[in-house]
PDB file of C-alpha atoms in Angstrom:
ATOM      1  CA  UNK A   2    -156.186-186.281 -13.060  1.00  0.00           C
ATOM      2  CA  UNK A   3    -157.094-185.357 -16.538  1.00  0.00           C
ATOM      3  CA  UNK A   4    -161.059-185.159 -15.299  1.00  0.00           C
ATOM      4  CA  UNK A   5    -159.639-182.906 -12.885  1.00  0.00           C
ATOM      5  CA  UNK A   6    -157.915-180.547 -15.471  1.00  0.00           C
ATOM      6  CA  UNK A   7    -160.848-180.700 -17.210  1.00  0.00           C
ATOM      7  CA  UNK A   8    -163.092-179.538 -14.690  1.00  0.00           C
ATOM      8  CA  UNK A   9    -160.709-177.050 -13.884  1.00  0.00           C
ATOM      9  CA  UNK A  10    -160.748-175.577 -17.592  1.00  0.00           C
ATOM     10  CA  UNK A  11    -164.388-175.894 -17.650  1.00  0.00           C
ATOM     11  CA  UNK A  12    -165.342-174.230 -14.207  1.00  0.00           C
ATOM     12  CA  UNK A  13    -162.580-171.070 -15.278  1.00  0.00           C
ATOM     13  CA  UNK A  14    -164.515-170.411 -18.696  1.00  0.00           C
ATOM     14  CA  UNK A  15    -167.919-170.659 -17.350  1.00  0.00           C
ATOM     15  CA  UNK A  16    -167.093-168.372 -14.520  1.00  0.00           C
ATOM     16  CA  UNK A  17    -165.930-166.030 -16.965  1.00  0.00           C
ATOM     17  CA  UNK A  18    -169.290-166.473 -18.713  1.00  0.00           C
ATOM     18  CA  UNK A  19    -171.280-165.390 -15.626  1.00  0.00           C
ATOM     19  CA  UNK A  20    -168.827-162.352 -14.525  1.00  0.00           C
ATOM     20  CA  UNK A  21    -169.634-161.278 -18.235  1.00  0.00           C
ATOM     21  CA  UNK A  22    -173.139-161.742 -18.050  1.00  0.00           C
ATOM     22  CA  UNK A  23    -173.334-160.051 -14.738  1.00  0.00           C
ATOM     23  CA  UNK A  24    -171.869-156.760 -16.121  1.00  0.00           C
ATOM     24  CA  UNK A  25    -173.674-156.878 -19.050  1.00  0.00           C
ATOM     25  CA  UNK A  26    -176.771-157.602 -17.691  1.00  0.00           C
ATOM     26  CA  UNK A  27    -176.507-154.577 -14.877  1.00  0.00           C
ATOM     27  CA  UNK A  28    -175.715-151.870 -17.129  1.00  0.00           C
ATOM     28  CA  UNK A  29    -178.950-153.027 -19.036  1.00  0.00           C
ATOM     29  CA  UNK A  30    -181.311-153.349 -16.379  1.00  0.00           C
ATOM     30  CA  UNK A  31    -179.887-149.692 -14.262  1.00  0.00           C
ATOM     31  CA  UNK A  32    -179.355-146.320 -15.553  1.00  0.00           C
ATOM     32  CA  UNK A  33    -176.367-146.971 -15.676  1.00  0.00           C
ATOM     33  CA  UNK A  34    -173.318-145.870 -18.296  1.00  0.00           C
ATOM     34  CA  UNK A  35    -170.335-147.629 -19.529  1.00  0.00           C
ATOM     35  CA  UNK A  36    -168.650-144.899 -17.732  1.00  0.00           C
ATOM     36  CA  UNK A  37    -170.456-145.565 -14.377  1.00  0.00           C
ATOM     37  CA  UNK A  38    -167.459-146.462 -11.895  1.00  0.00           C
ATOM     38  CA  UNK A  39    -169.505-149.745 -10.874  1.00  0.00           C
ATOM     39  CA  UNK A  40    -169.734-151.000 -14.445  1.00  0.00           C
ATOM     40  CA  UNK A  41    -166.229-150.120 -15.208  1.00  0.00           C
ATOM     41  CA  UNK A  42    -164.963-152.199 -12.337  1.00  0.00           C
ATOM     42  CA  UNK A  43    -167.145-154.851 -13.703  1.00  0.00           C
ATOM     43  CA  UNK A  44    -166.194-155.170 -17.622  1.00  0.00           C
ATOM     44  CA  UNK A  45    -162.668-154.940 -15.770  1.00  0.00           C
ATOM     45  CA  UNK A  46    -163.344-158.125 -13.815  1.00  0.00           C
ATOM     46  CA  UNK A  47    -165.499-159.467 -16.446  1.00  0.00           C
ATOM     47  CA  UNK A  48    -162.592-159.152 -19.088  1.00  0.00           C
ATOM     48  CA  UNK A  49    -160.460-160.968 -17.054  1.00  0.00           C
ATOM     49  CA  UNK A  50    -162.925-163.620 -16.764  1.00  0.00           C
ATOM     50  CA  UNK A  51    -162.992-164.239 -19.875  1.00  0.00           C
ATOM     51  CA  UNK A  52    -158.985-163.582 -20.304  1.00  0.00           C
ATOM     52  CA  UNK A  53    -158.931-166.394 -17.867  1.00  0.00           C
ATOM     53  CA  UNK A  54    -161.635-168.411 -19.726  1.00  0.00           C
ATOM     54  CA  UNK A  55    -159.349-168.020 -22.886  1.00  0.00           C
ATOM     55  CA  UNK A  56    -156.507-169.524 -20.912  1.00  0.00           C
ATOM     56  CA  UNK A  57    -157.997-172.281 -19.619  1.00  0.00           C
ATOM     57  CA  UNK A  58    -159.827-173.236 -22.955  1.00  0.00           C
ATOM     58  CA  UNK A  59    -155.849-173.370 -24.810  1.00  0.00           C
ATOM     59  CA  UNK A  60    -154.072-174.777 -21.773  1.00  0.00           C
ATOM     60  CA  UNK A  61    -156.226-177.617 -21.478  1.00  0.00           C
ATOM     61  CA  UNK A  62    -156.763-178.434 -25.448  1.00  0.00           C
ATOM     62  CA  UNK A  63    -153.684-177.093 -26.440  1.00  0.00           C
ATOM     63  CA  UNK A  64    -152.620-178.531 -29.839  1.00  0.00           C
ATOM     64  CA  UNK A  65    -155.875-180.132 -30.285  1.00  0.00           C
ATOM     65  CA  UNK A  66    -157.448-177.029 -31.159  1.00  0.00           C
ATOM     66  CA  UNK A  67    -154.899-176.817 -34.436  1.00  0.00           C
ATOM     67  CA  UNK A  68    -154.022-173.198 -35.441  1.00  0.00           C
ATOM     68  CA  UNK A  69    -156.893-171.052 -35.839  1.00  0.00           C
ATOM     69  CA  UNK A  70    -157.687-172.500 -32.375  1.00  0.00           C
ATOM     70  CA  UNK A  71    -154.906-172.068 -30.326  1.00  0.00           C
ATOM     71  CA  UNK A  72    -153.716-168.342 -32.103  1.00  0.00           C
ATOM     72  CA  UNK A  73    -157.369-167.432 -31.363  1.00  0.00           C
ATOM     73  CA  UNK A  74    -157.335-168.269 -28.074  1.00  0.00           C
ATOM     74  CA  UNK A  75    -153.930-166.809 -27.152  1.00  0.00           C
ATOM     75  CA  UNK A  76    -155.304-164.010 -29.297  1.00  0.00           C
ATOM     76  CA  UNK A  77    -158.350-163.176 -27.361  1.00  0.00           C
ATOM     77  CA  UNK A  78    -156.442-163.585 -24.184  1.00  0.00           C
ATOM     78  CA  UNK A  79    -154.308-160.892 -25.239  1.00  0.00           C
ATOM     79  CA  UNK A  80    -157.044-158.715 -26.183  1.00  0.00           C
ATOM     80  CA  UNK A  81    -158.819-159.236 -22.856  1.00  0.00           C
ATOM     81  CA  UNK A  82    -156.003-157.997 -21.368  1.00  0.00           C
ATOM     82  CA  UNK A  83    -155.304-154.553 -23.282  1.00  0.00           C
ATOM     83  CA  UNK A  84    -159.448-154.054 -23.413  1.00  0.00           C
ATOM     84  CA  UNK A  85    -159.286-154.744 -19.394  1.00  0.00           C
ATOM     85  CA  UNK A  86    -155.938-152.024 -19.590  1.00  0.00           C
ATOM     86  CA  UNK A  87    -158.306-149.726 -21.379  1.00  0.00           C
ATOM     87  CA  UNK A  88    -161.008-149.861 -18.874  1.00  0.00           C
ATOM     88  CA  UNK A  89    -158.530-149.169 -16.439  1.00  0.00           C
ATOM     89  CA  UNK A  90    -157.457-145.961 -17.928  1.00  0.00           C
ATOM     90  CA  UNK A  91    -160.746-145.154 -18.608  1.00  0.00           C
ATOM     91  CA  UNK A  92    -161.314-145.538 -14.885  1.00  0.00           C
ATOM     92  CA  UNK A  93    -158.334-143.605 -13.790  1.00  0.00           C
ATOM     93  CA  UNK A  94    -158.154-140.751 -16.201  1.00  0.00           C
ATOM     94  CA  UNK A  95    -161.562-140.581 -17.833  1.00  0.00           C
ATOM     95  CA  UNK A  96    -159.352-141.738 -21.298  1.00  0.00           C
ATOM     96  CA  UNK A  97    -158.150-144.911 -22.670  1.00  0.00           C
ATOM     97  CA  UNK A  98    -161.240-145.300 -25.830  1.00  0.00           C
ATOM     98  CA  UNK A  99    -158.590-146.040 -28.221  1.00  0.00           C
ATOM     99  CA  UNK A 100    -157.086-148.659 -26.012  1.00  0.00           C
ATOM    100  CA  UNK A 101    -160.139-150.389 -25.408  1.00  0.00           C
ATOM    101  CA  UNK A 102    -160.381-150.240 -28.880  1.00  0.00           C
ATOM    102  CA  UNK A 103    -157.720-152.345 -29.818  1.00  0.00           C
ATOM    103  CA  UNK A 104    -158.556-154.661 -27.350  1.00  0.00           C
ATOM    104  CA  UNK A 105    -162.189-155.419 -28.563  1.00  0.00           C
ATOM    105  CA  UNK A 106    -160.646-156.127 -31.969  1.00  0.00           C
ATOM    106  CA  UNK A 107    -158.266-158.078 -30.607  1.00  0.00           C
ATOM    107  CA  UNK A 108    -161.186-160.181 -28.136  1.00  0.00           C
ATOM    108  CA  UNK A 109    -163.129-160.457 -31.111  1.00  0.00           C
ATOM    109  CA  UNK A 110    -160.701-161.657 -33.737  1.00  0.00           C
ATOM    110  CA  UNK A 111    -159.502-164.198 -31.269  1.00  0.00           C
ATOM    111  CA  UNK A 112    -162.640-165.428 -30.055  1.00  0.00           C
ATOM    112  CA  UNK A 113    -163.841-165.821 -33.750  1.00  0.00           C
ATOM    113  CA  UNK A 114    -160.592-167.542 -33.610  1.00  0.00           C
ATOM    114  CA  UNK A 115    -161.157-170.286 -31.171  1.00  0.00           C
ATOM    115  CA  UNK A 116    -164.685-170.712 -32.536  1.00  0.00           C
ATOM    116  CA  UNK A 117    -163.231-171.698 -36.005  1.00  0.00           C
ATOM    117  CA  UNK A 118    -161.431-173.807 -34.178  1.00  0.00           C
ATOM    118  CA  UNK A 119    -163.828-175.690 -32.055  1.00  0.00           C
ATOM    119  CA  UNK A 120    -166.091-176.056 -35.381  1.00  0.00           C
ATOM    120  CA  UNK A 121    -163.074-177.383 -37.353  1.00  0.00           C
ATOM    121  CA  UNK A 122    -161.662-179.935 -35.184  1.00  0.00           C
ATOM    122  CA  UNK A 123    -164.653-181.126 -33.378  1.00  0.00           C
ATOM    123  CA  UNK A 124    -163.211-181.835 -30.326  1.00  0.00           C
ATOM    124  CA  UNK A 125    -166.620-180.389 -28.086  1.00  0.00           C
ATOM    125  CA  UNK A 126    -169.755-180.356 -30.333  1.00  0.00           C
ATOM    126  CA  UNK A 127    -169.418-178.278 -33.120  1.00  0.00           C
ATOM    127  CA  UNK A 128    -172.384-176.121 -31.944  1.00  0.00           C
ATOM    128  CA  UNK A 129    -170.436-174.700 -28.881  1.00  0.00           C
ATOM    129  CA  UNK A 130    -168.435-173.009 -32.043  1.00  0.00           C
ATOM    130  CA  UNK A 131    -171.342-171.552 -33.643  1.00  0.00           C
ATOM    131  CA  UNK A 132    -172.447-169.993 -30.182  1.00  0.00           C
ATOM    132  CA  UNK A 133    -169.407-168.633 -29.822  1.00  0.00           C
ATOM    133  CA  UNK A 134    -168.662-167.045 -32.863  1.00  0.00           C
ATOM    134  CA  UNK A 135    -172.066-165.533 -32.797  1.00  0.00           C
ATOM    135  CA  UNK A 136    -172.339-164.350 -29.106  1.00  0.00           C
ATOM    136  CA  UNK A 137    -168.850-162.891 -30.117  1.00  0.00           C
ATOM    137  CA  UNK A 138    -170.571-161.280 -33.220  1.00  0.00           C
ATOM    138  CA  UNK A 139    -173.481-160.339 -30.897  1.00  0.00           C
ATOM    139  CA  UNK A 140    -170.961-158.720 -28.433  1.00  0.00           C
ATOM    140  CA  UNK A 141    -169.813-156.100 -31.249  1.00  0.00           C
ATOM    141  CA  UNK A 142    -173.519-154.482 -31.095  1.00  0.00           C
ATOM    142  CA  UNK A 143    -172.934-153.165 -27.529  1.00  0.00           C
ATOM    143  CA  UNK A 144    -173.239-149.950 -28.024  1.00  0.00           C
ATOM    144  CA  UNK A 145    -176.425-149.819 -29.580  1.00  0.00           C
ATOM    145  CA  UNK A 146    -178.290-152.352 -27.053  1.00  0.00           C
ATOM    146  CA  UNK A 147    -175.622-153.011 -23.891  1.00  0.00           C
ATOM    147  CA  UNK A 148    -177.863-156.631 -23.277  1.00  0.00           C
ATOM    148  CA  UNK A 149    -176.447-158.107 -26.823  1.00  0.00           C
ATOM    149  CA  UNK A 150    -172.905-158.462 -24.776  1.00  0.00           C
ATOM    150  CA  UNK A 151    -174.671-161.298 -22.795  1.00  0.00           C
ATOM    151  CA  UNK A 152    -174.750-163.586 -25.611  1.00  0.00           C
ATOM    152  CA  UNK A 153    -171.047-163.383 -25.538  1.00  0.00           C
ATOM    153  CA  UNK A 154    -171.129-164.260 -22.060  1.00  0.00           C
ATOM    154  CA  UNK A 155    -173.850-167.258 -22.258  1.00  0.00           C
ATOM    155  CA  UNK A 156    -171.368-168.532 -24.729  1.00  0.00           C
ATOM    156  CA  UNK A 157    -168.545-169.190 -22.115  1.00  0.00           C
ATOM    157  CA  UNK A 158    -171.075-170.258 -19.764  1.00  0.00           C
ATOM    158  CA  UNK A 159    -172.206-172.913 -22.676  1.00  0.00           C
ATOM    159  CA  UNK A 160    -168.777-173.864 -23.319  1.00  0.00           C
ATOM    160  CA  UNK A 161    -167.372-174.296 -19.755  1.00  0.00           C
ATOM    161  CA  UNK A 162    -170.493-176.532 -18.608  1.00  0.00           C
ATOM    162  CA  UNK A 163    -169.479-178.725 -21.934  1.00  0.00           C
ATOM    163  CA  UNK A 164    -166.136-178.737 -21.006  1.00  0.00           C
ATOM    164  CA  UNK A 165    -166.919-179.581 -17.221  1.00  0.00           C
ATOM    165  CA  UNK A 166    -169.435-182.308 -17.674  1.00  0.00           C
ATOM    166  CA  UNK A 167    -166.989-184.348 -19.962  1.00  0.00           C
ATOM    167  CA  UNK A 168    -164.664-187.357 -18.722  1.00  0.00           C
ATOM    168  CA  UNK A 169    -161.574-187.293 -21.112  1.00  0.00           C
ATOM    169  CA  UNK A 170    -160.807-190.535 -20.655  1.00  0.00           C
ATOM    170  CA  UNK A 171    -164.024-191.686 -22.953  1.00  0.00           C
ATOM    171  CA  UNK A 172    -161.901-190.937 -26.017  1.00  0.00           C
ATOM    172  CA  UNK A 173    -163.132-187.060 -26.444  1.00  0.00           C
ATOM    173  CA  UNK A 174    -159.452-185.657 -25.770  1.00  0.00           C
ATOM    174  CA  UNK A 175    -157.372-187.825 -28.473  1.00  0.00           C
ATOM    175  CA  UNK A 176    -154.095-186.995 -29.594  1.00  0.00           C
ATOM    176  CA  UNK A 177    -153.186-184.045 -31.589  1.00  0.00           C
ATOM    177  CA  UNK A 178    -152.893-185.431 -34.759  1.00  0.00           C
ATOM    178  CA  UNK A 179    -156.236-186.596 -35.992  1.00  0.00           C
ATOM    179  CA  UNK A 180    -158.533-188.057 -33.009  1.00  0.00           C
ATOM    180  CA  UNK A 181    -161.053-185.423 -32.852  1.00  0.00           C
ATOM    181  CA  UNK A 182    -162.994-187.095 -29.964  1.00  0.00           C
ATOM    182  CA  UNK A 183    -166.434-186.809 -29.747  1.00  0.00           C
ATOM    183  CA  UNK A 184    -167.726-188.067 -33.472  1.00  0.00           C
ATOM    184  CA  UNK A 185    -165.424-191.151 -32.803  1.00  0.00           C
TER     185      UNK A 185
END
């Protein structure tokens, strides 16, 4: 059961990854504008994703992650939300830049967040956190070069295949309170 869970968690945030890296990736490659209908639609489904990815990441780690961890991840999921709100405006009324906004900064802190987290408490190698934080960091030069949001997407994809690929049982998942898994 717990393999299953952690499959689960794993498969969510690396799907998130690859809706990510699919909208990121298209409004590189085309003509295309982040006010192109197509590429709205996308970042919308993409920030769920990753919303999703967020989710699954906390539900399955939980208080393993410790604080900055499990705020971030909460966090982020929050901000996926409002910057998926935004897009929706944006989509609907042309508006919505300040929601959107807010919901970046939001994303952002809270995927920094979780990638403190994953460095500090070990529990998936402690590289997955630099990737993170980094493809996060990456993500905040979108609007000069649109293909620097990938690296926030190959980041999920990096840490959902970890998180897939893993048996808990082998002592990775310990408790809570000190058993940070994989250095044991």
């Amino acid at each position: 059961m717990a393999k299953l869970r952690c499959q689960r968690a794993g498969a969510v945030a690396a799907v998130g990854g690859i809706v990510w890296i699919g909208w990121a990736a298209a409004l590189s490659a085309t003509g295309q504008t982040a006010t192109s209908l197509p590429i709205i639609a996308g970042t919308i489904v993409s920030a769920l994703g990753v919303v999703a990815g967020h989710y699954a990441i906390e539900d399955f780690y939980g208080a393993r992650m410790k604080r900055p961890g499990t705020v971030g991840a909460w966090a982020g999921g929050l901000g996926g939300l409002v910057f998926a709100a935004g897009q929706l405006v944006r989509l609907l009324s042309g508006g919505g830049e300040a929601i959107i906004a807010v919901g970046v900064l939001v994303l952002v802190s809270g995927s920094l967040l979780v990638a403190v987290g994953l460095v500090r408490t070990r529990i998936q190698p402690p590289w997955l956190g630099v990737v993170l934080g980094l493809g996060t960091i990456a993500f905040l030069g979108f609007e000069v070069q649109p293909a620097t949001a990938t690296a926030y997407g190959l980041a999920w994809v990096a840490l959902g295949q970890d998180l897939y690929r893993f048996d808990p049982p082998d002592g990775r998942f310990g408790d809570a309170d000190g058993d940070y898994g994989w250095l044991n």
